[in-house]
């Protein structure tokens, strides 16, 4: 069965789904996006994702064609039209069709695209064994240049890091900011465990404030753990008792080695395992119903 893609209010068969080459999303990466998951017919933290999409759009002064509730309804409709229960949903809002110059004022109407599909980021065994990662020379975009809190269509910073990871033969890599503080992976946030407490970099260092990250902070606090949003260096990462990454696609994945330094025992730790379990439970029990 052919999948349907939402494009500017219409459901279009996947093979026919396209946007203009004059769209500034294509020409300049001028636009914003979201990656959202549906589990068992429910969309996880839909409101939060749509909120972040609108906040990203607000920052780049991209005028949305309708309100957040309508956008959320369109997401639900797209999943329903594709008869999906478990899905990875991509919402893309680009500046729209303009001329070959940069000026966004030439783009009269933005383009809204919603794709509901599936995604597998890491093989199952890596959730059991944990990931080996590296830190890379490419620095995270500076907050005063292109703030990583904008989930923009310009992901070259992240793609350069992915290339460095690929070349080193690892599946994910960690970026530092220009002051040498740990920020995040190419597509996920990072947590460490130190003296039994969770620490994750604050957003002002240059991270995308992940919806999964925030759900994990909530969960951990509910379970009685102390969570700090505080800057730390590679040294803190190397001597951490545990480390894990969080993201919509990855959920929670343990990290057992950074730059060839073993983290903790070299096996996914007890706090990571506990949070993985409670996150899975949470993701499969709450959310906006599709059907
Ligand atoms: N950091 C970056 C750069 C990302 O692209 C993502 C994925 O969206 C995340 C972190 C994790 O955010 P979330 O948990 O909202 O998916």
mmCIF file of C-alpha atoms and ligand atoms in Angstrom:
data_model
loop_
_atom_site.group_PDB
_atom_site.id
_atom_site.type_symbol
_atom_site.label_atom_id
_atom_site.label_comp_id
_atom_site.label_asym_id
_atom_site.label_seq_id
_atom_site.Cartn_x
_atom_site.Cartn_y
_atom_site.Cartn_z
ATOM 1 C CA UNK A 1 0.000 0.000 0.000
ATOM 2 C CA UNK A 2 1.378 3.366 -0.997
ATOM 3 C CA UNK A 3 1.950 5.823 1.805
ATOM 4 C CA UNK A 4 0.287 9.208 1.749
ATOM 5 C CA UNK A 5 2.178 12.391 2.445
ATOM 6 C CA UNK A 6 0.504 15.569 3.703
ATOM 7 C CA UNK A 7 1.534 18.516 1.523
ATOM 8 C CA UNK A 8 -0.078 21.900 2.096
ATOM 9 C CA UNK A 9 -3.422 20.462 3.133
ATOM 10 C CA UNK A 10 -3.574 17.575 0.630
ATOM 11 C CA UNK A 11 -2.798 13.875 1.063
ATOM 12 C CA UNK A 12 -0.559 12.951 -1.873
ATOM 13 C CA UNK A 13 0.796 9.462 -2.778
ATOM 14 C CA UNK A 14 4.432 9.178 -1.765
ATOM 15 C CA UNK A 15 5.705 8.836 -5.362
ATOM 16 C CA UNK A 16 4.041 12.107 -6.293
ATOM 17 C CA UNK A 17 5.021 14.010 -3.165
ATOM 18 C CA UNK A 18 7.413 16.811 -4.050
ATOM 19 C CA UNK A 19 8.220 20.453 -3.457
ATOM 20 C CA UNK A 20 9.577 23.086 -5.818
ATOM 21 C CA UNK A 21 13.322 23.422 -6.436
ATOM 22 C CA UNK A 22 12.752 27.131 -5.733
ATOM 23 C CA UNK A 23 11.594 26.364 -2.200
ATOM 24 C CA UNK A 24 14.036 28.041 0.183
ATOM 25 C CA UNK A 25 13.994 24.911 2.317
ATOM 26 C CA UNK A 26 15.762 23.226 -0.600
ATOM 27 C CA UNK A 27 17.887 26.208 -1.689
ATOM 28 C CA UNK A 28 19.017 27.383 1.754
ATOM 29 C CA UNK A 29 17.830 25.015 4.457
ATOM 30 C CA UNK A 30 15.452 27.803 5.421
ATOM 31 C CA UNK A 31 12.776 26.132 7.498
ATOM 32 C CA UNK A 32 12.092 24.091 10.621
ATOM 33 C CA UNK A 33 11.158 20.503 11.383
ATOM 34 C CA UNK A 34 10.170 17.952 14.003
ATOM 35 C CA UNK A 35 10.609 14.215 14.456
ATOM 36 C CA UNK A 36 7.785 12.615 16.437
ATOM 37 C CA UNK A 37 6.928 9.007 17.395
ATOM 38 C CA UNK A 38 3.654 7.161 17.625
ATOM 39 C CA UNK A 39 3.531 4.067 19.809
ATOM 40 C CA UNK A 40 0.617 1.675 19.617
ATOM 41 C CA UNK A 41 -1.755 4.226 18.106
ATOM 42 C CA UNK A 42 -0.771 7.123 20.373
ATOM 43 C CA UNK A 43 1.467 10.057 19.495
ATOM 44 C CA UNK A 44 4.043 10.704 22.205
ATOM 45 C CA UNK A 45 4.238 14.290 23.508
ATOM 46 C CA UNK A 46 2.599 15.679 20.354
ATOM 47 C CA UNK A 47 1.786 19.023 21.965
ATOM 48 C CA UNK A 48 5.386 19.488 23.110
ATOM 49 C CA UNK A 49 6.754 18.716 19.641
ATOM 50 C CA UNK A 50 4.338 21.117 17.965
ATOM 51 C CA UNK A 51 5.208 23.762 20.575
ATOM 52 C CA UNK A 52 8.911 23.380 19.789
ATOM 53 C CA UNK A 53 8.186 23.555 16.036
ATOM 54 C CA UNK A 54 6.344 26.840 16.531
ATOM 55 C CA UNK A 55 9.095 28.177 18.771
ATOM 56 C CA UNK A 56 11.702 27.333 16.116
ATOM 57 C CA UNK A 57 9.511 29.055 13.500
ATOM 58 C CA UNK A 58 9.050 32.070 15.785
ATOM 59 C CA UNK A 59 12.820 32.484 16.115
ATOM 60 C CA UNK A 60 13.395 32.477 12.358
ATOM 61 C CA UNK A 61 10.299 34.661 11.794
ATOM 62 C CA UNK A 62 8.572 32.054 9.690
ATOM 63 C CA UNK A 63 4.858 32.676 9.710
ATOM 64 C CA UNK A 64 2.889 29.456 10.200
ATOM 65 C CA UNK A 65 -0.257 29.069 8.084
ATOM 66 C CA UNK A 66 -2.402 27.928 11.014
ATOM 67 C CA UNK A 67 -2.384 27.459 14.788
ATOM 68 C CA UNK A 68 -0.766 24.725 16.845
ATOM 69 C CA UNK A 69 -4.016 22.779 17.342
ATOM 70 C CA UNK A 70 -4.602 22.599 13.576
ATOM 71 C CA UNK A 71 -1.030 21.457 12.998
ATOM 72 C CA UNK A 72 -1.425 18.759 15.661
ATOM 73 C CA UNK A 73 -4.689 17.626 14.015
ATOM 74 C CA UNK A 74 -2.922 17.389 10.641
ATOM 75 C CA UNK A 75 -0.257 15.175 12.216
ATOM 76 C CA UNK A 76 -2.926 12.874 13.666
ATOM 77 C CA UNK A 77 -4.750 12.796 10.300
ATOM 78 C CA UNK A 78 -1.562 11.851 8.446
ATOM 79 C CA UNK A 79 -0.871 8.912 10.761
ATOM 80 C CA UNK A 80 -4.520 7.826 10.473
ATOM 81 C CA UNK A 81 -4.536 8.107 6.654
ATOM 82 C CA UNK A 82 -1.593 5.705 6.600
ATOM 83 C CA UNK A 83 -3.255 3.235 9.011
ATOM 84 C CA UNK A 84 -0.176 3.267 11.227
ATOM 85 C CA UNK A 85 -0.029 2.373 14.914
ATOM 86 C CA UNK A 86 3.723 2.682 15.351
ATOM 87 C CA UNK A 87 5.315 5.425 13.326
ATOM 88 C CA UNK A 88 8.053 7.960 12.989
ATOM 89 C CA UNK A 89 6.527 11.249 11.884
ATOM 90 C CA UNK A 90 8.445 14.029 10.205
ATOM 91 C CA UNK A 91 6.906 17.511 10.095
ATOM 92 C CA UNK A 92 8.706 19.968 7.824
ATOM 93 C CA UNK A 93 7.786 23.601 7.392
ATOM 94 C CA UNK A 94 9.928 25.385 4.853
ATOM 95 C CA UNK A 95 9.982 29.077 3.960
ATOM 96 C CA UNK A 96 8.319 28.236 0.645
ATOM 97 C CA UNK A 97 8.891 29.175 -2.973
ATOM 98 C CA UNK A 98 10.933 32.318 -3.615
ATOM 99 C CA UNK A 99 13.561 33.444 -6.091
ATOM 100 C CA UNK A 100 17.262 32.561 -6.140
ATOM 101 C CA UNK A 101 18.155 35.282 -3.633
ATOM 102 C CA UNK A 102 18.275 34.763 0.144
ATOM 103 C CA UNK A 103 15.521 37.215 0.992
ATOM 104 C CA UNK A 104 12.737 35.322 2.772
ATOM 105 C CA UNK A 105 10.301 38.157 2.010
ATOM 106 C CA UNK A 106 10.146 36.788 -1.545
ATOM 107 C CA UNK A 107 8.597 33.597 -0.201
ATOM 108 C CA UNK A 108 4.914 34.331 0.075
ATOM 109 C CA UNK A 109 3.702 31.042 1.553
ATOM 110 C CA UNK A 110 5.507 28.418 3.568
ATOM 111 C CA UNK A 111 5.248 24.736 2.634
ATOM 112 C CA UNK A 112 3.990 22.222 5.196
ATOM 113 C CA UNK A 113 4.911 18.576 4.720
ATOM 114 C CA UNK A 114 4.024 15.717 7.082
ATOM 115 C CA UNK A 115 5.439 12.248 6.471
ATOM 116 C CA UNK A 116 4.453 9.224 8.560
ATOM 117 C CA UNK A 117 6.820 6.313 8.145
ATOM 118 C CA UNK A 118 9.033 4.096 10.289
ATOM 119 C CA UNK A 119 12.578 4.422 11.572
ATOM 120 C CA UNK A 120 15.140 2.066 13.090
ATOM 121 C CA UNK A 121 18.145 3.911 14.363
ATOM 122 C CA UNK A 122 20.120 1.313 16.276
ATOM 123 C CA UNK A 123 19.959 -2.496 16.215
ATOM 124 C CA UNK A 124 18.369 -4.159 19.283
ATOM 125 C CA UNK A 125 21.611 -5.635 20.581
ATOM 126 C CA UNK A 126 23.118 -2.172 21.054
ATOM 127 C CA UNK A 127 20.452 -1.393 23.662
ATOM 128 C CA UNK A 128 21.752 -4.441 25.562
ATOM 129 C CA UNK A 129 25.466 -3.893 24.969
ATOM 130 C CA UNK A 130 25.676 -0.110 24.771
ATOM 131 C CA UNK A 131 27.259 2.196 22.208
ATOM 132 C CA UNK A 132 30.871 3.165 21.649
ATOM 133 C CA UNK A 133 31.139 6.836 20.728
ATOM 134 C CA UNK A 134 33.806 9.458 20.153
ATOM 135 C CA UNK A 135 34.029 13.194 20.656
ATOM 136 C CA UNK A 136 34.777 15.055 17.435
ATOM 137 C CA UNK A 137 36.740 18.174 16.427
ATOM 138 C CA UNK A 138 33.644 19.798 14.878
ATOM 139 C CA UNK A 139 32.159 22.110 17.498
ATOM 140 C CA UNK A 140 28.458 22.538 18.147
ATOM 141 C CA UNK A 141 27.022 25.644 16.509
ATOM 142 C CA UNK A 142 27.441 28.607 18.832
ATOM 143 C CA UNK A 143 24.228 29.850 20.431
ATOM 144 C CA UNK A 144 25.045 33.360 19.206
ATOM 145 C CA UNK A 145 25.494 32.136 15.616
ATOM 146 C CA UNK A 146 22.809 29.541 14.928
ATOM 147 C CA UNK A 147 21.270 28.459 18.210
ATOM 148 C CA UNK A 148 20.868 24.653 18.262
ATOM 149 C CA UNK A 149 17.551 25.211 20.032
ATOM 150 C CA UNK A 150 16.164 26.056 16.595
ATOM 151 C CA UNK A 151 15.373 22.709 15.019
ATOM 152 C CA UNK A 152 16.083 24.104 11.588
ATOM 153 C CA UNK A 153 16.414 22.449 8.194
ATOM 154 C CA UNK A 154 20.066 23.460 8.310
ATOM 155 C CA UNK A 155 21.579 20.342 9.899
ATOM 156 C CA UNK A 156 25.035 20.532 8.323
ATOM 157 C CA UNK A 157 26.710 20.935 11.714
ATOM 158 C CA UNK A 158 25.188 17.600 12.724
ATOM 159 C CA UNK A 159 25.908 15.963 9.370
ATOM 160 C CA UNK A 160 29.610 16.900 9.561
ATOM 161 C CA UNK A 161 29.680 15.166 12.936
ATOM 162 C CA UNK A 162 27.906 12.122 11.503
ATOM 163 C CA UNK A 163 30.582 11.968 8.774
ATOM 164 C CA UNK A 164 33.306 12.069 11.440
ATOM 165 C CA UNK A 165 31.538 9.278 13.310
ATOM 166 C CA UNK A 166 31.214 7.218 10.121
ATOM 167 C CA UNK A 167 34.899 7.672 9.340
ATOM 168 C CA UNK A 168 35.840 6.549 12.841
ATOM 169 C CA UNK A 169 33.561 3.505 12.544
ATOM 170 C CA UNK A 170 31.205 4.477 15.380
ATOM 171 C CA UNK A 171 27.465 5.093 15.207
ATOM 172 C CA UNK A 172 27.282 8.367 17.104
ATOM 173 C CA UNK A 173 29.633 11.164 18.125
ATOM 174 C CA UNK A 174 29.624 13.860 20.779
ATOM 175 C CA UNK A 175 30.111 17.546 20.096
ATOM 176 C CA UNK A 176 31.755 20.018 22.438
ATOM 177 C CA UNK A 177 30.988 23.705 22.281
ATOM 178 C CA UNK A 178 33.723 26.237 21.547
ATOM 179 C CA UNK A 179 34.585 26.472 25.274
ATOM 180 C CA UNK A 180 35.169 22.739 25.447
ATOM 181 C CA UNK A 181 31.983 21.805 27.301
ATOM 182 C CA UNK A 182 30.112 18.680 26.298
ATOM 183 C CA UNK A 183 26.897 19.462 24.411
ATOM 184 C CA UNK A 184 25.156 16.582 22.604
ATOM 185 C CA UNK A 185 25.333 13.945 19.884
ATOM 186 C CA UNK A 186 24.544 14.549 16.206
ATOM 187 C CA UNK A 187 20.899 13.686 16.818
ATOM 188 C CA UNK A 188 20.479 13.057 20.540
ATOM 189 C CA UNK A 189 21.009 14.547 23.979
ATOM 190 C CA UNK A 190 23.462 13.200 26.518
ATOM 191 C CA UNK A 191 23.288 12.335 30.215
ATOM 192 C CA UNK A 192 25.941 11.140 32.638
ATOM 193 C CA UNK A 193 25.589 9.588 36.083
ATOM 194 C CA UNK A 194 27.949 10.936 38.738
ATOM 195 C CA UNK A 195 27.743 9.892 42.398
ATOM 196 C CA UNK A 196 24.310 8.505 41.637
ATOM 197 C CA UNK A 197 23.023 11.826 40.252
ATOM 198 C CA UNK A 198 22.063 12.553 36.659
ATOM 199 C CA UNK A 199 23.762 15.451 34.907
ATOM 200 C CA UNK A 200 22.873 16.786 31.463
ATOM 201 C CA UNK A 201 24.160 19.903 29.670
ATOM 202 C CA UNK A 202 21.933 23.007 29.986
ATOM 203 C CA UNK A 203 20.458 24.448 26.792
ATOM 204 C CA UNK A 204 22.519 27.663 26.953
ATOM 205 C CA UNK A 205 25.667 25.638 26.140
ATOM 206 C CA UNK A 206 24.269 24.842 22.699
ATOM 207 C CA UNK A 207 21.919 21.877 22.524
ATOM 208 C CA UNK A 208 18.526 21.100 21.141
ATOM 209 C CA UNK A 209 16.341 20.817 24.216
ATOM 210 C CA UNK A 210 15.048 17.332 23.527
ATOM 211 C CA UNK A 211 11.494 16.245 24.272
ATOM 212 C CA UNK A 212 12.909 12.849 25.287
ATOM 213 C CA UNK A 213 15.528 14.589 27.462
ATOM 214 C CA UNK A 214 12.800 16.496 29.254
ATOM 215 C CA UNK A 215 10.677 13.363 29.685
ATOM 216 C CA UNK A 216 13.710 11.551 31.139
ATOM 217 C CA UNK A 217 14.372 14.417 33.571
ATOM 218 C CA UNK A 218 10.733 14.207 34.697
ATOM 219 C CA UNK A 219 10.850 10.429 35.047
ATOM 220 C CA UNK A 220 14.145 10.437 36.935
ATOM 221 C CA UNK A 221 12.907 13.066 39.412
ATOM 222 C CA UNK A 222 9.707 11.063 39.939
ATOM 223 C CA UNK A 223 11.879 8.069 40.752
ATOM 224 C CA UNK A 224 13.721 10.080 43.389
ATOM 225 C CA UNK A 225 16.907 10.785 41.443
ATOM 226 C CA UNK A 226 18.589 14.174 41.517
ATOM 227 C CA UNK A 227 18.934 15.702 38.046
ATOM 228 C CA UNK A 228 21.258 18.624 37.386
ATOM 229 C CA UNK A 229 21.415 20.686 34.232
ATOM 230 C CA UNK A 230 25.055 21.707 34.515
ATOM 231 C CA UNK A 231 28.104 22.172 32.268
ATOM 232 C CA UNK A 232 30.725 19.431 32.241
ATOM 233 C CA UNK A 233 33.855 18.568 30.295
ATOM 234 C CA UNK A 234 35.193 15.471 28.538
ATOM 235 C CA UNK A 235 36.968 14.550 31.765
ATOM 236 C CA UNK A 236 33.612 14.319 33.575
ATOM 237 C CA UNK A 237 32.342 12.194 30.728
ATOM 238 C CA UNK A 238 35.328 9.810 30.908
ATOM 239 C CA UNK A 239 34.983 9.299 34.671
ATOM 240 C CA UNK A 240 31.171 9.032 34.659
ATOM 241 C CA UNK A 241 29.620 5.987 36.325
ATOM 242 C CA UNK A 242 27.119 5.723 33.489
ATOM 243 C CA UNK A 243 26.280 7.562 30.300
ATOM 244 C CA UNK A 244 23.357 7.439 27.883
ATOM 245 C CA UNK A 245 21.859 9.270 24.917
ATOM 246 C CA UNK A 246 18.228 10.269 24.454
ATOM 247 C CA UNK A 247 16.182 11.118 21.382
ATOM 248 C CA UNK A 248 12.841 10.511 19.731
ATOM 249 C CA UNK A 249 14.257 7.936 17.336
ATOM 250 C CA UNK A 250 16.776 6.347 19.733
ATOM 251 C CA UNK A 251 14.696 6.614 22.957
ATOM 252 C CA UNK A 252 17.360 5.904 25.620
ATOM 253 C CA UNK A 253 20.541 4.134 24.533
ATOM 254 C CA UNK A 254 23.450 3.340 26.870
ATOM 255 C CA UNK A 255 26.970 4.553 26.079
ATOM 256 C CA UNK A 256 29.779 2.305 27.319
ATOM 257 C CA UNK A 257 32.851 3.854 25.732
ATOM 258 C CA UNK A 258 33.890 7.415 24.837
ATOM 259 C CA UNK A 259 37.151 8.118 22.969
ATOM 260 C CA UNK A 260 38.330 4.588 23.832
ATOM 261 C CA UNK A 261 37.809 5.219 27.575
ATOM 262 C CA UNK A 262 35.519 2.692 29.231
ATOM 263 C CA UNK A 263 32.551 4.280 30.989
ATOM 264 C CA UNK A 264 31.816 2.772 34.412
ATOM 265 C CA UNK A 265 31.977 -1.013 34.206
ATOM 266 C CA UNK A 266 31.824 -0.997 30.419
ATOM 267 C CA UNK A 267 28.272 -2.356 30.589
ATOM 268 C CA UNK A 268 24.967 -0.428 30.650
ATOM 269 C CA UNK A 269 24.544 0.687 34.268
ATOM 270 C CA UNK A 270 21.611 0.135 36.651
ATOM 271 C CA UNK A 271 20.260 3.700 36.505
ATOM 272 C CA UNK A 272 20.351 3.694 32.698
ATOM 273 C CA UNK A 273 18.569 0.339 32.590
ATOM 274 C CA UNK A 274 15.907 1.465 35.026
ATOM 275 C CA UNK A 275 15.237 4.648 33.052
ATOM 276 C CA UNK A 276 15.138 2.717 29.756
ATOM 277 C CA UNK A 277 12.437 0.539 31.194
ATOM 278 C CA UNK A 278 10.370 3.340 32.666
ATOM 279 C CA UNK A 279 10.708 5.406 29.503
ATOM 280 C CA UNK A 280 9.444 2.514 27.376
ATOM 281 C CA UNK A 281 6.507 2.113 29.711
ATOM 282 C CA UNK A 282 5.742 5.847 29.597
ATOM 283 C CA UNK A 283 6.031 6.077 25.798
ATOM 284 C CA UNK A 284 3.649 3.160 25.349
ATOM 285 C CA UNK A 285 1.079 4.322 27.848
ATOM 286 C CA UNK A 286 0.548 8.044 27.247
ATOM 287 C CA UNK A 287 0.023 10.149 24.134
ATOM 288 C CA UNK A 288 -2.567 11.620 21.792
ATOM 289 C CA UNK A 289 -4.811 8.826 20.463
ATOM 290 C CA UNK A 290 -4.894 8.513 16.654
ATOM 291 C CA UNK A 291 -7.938 6.227 16.384
HETATM 292 N N1 LIG B 1 19.673 16.874 19.626
HETATM 293 C C1 LIG B 1 19.568 16.964 18.302
HETATM 294 C C2 LIG B 1 20.590 17.725 17.550
HETATM 295 C C3 LIG B 1 18.494 16.346 17.630
HETATM 296 O O1 LIG B 1 18.378 16.438 16.310
HETATM 297 C C4 LIG B 1 17.556 15.611 18.378
HETATM 298 C C5 LIG B 1 16.446 14.938 17.707
HETATM 299 O O2 LIG B 1 15.447 15.515 17.458
HETATM 300 C C6 LIG B 1 17.709 15.545 19.772
HETATM 301 C C7 LIG B 1 18.779 16.195 20.362
HETATM 302 C C8 LIG B 1 16.724 14.812 20.622
HETATM 303 O O3 LIG B 1 15.533 15.530 20.718
HETATM 304 P P1 LIG B 1 14.150 14.787 20.908
HETATM 305 O O4 LIG B 1 14.245 14.006 22.161
HETATM 306 O O5 LIG B 1 13.151 15.882 20.997
HETATM 307 O O6 LIG B 1 13.942 13.932 19.729
#
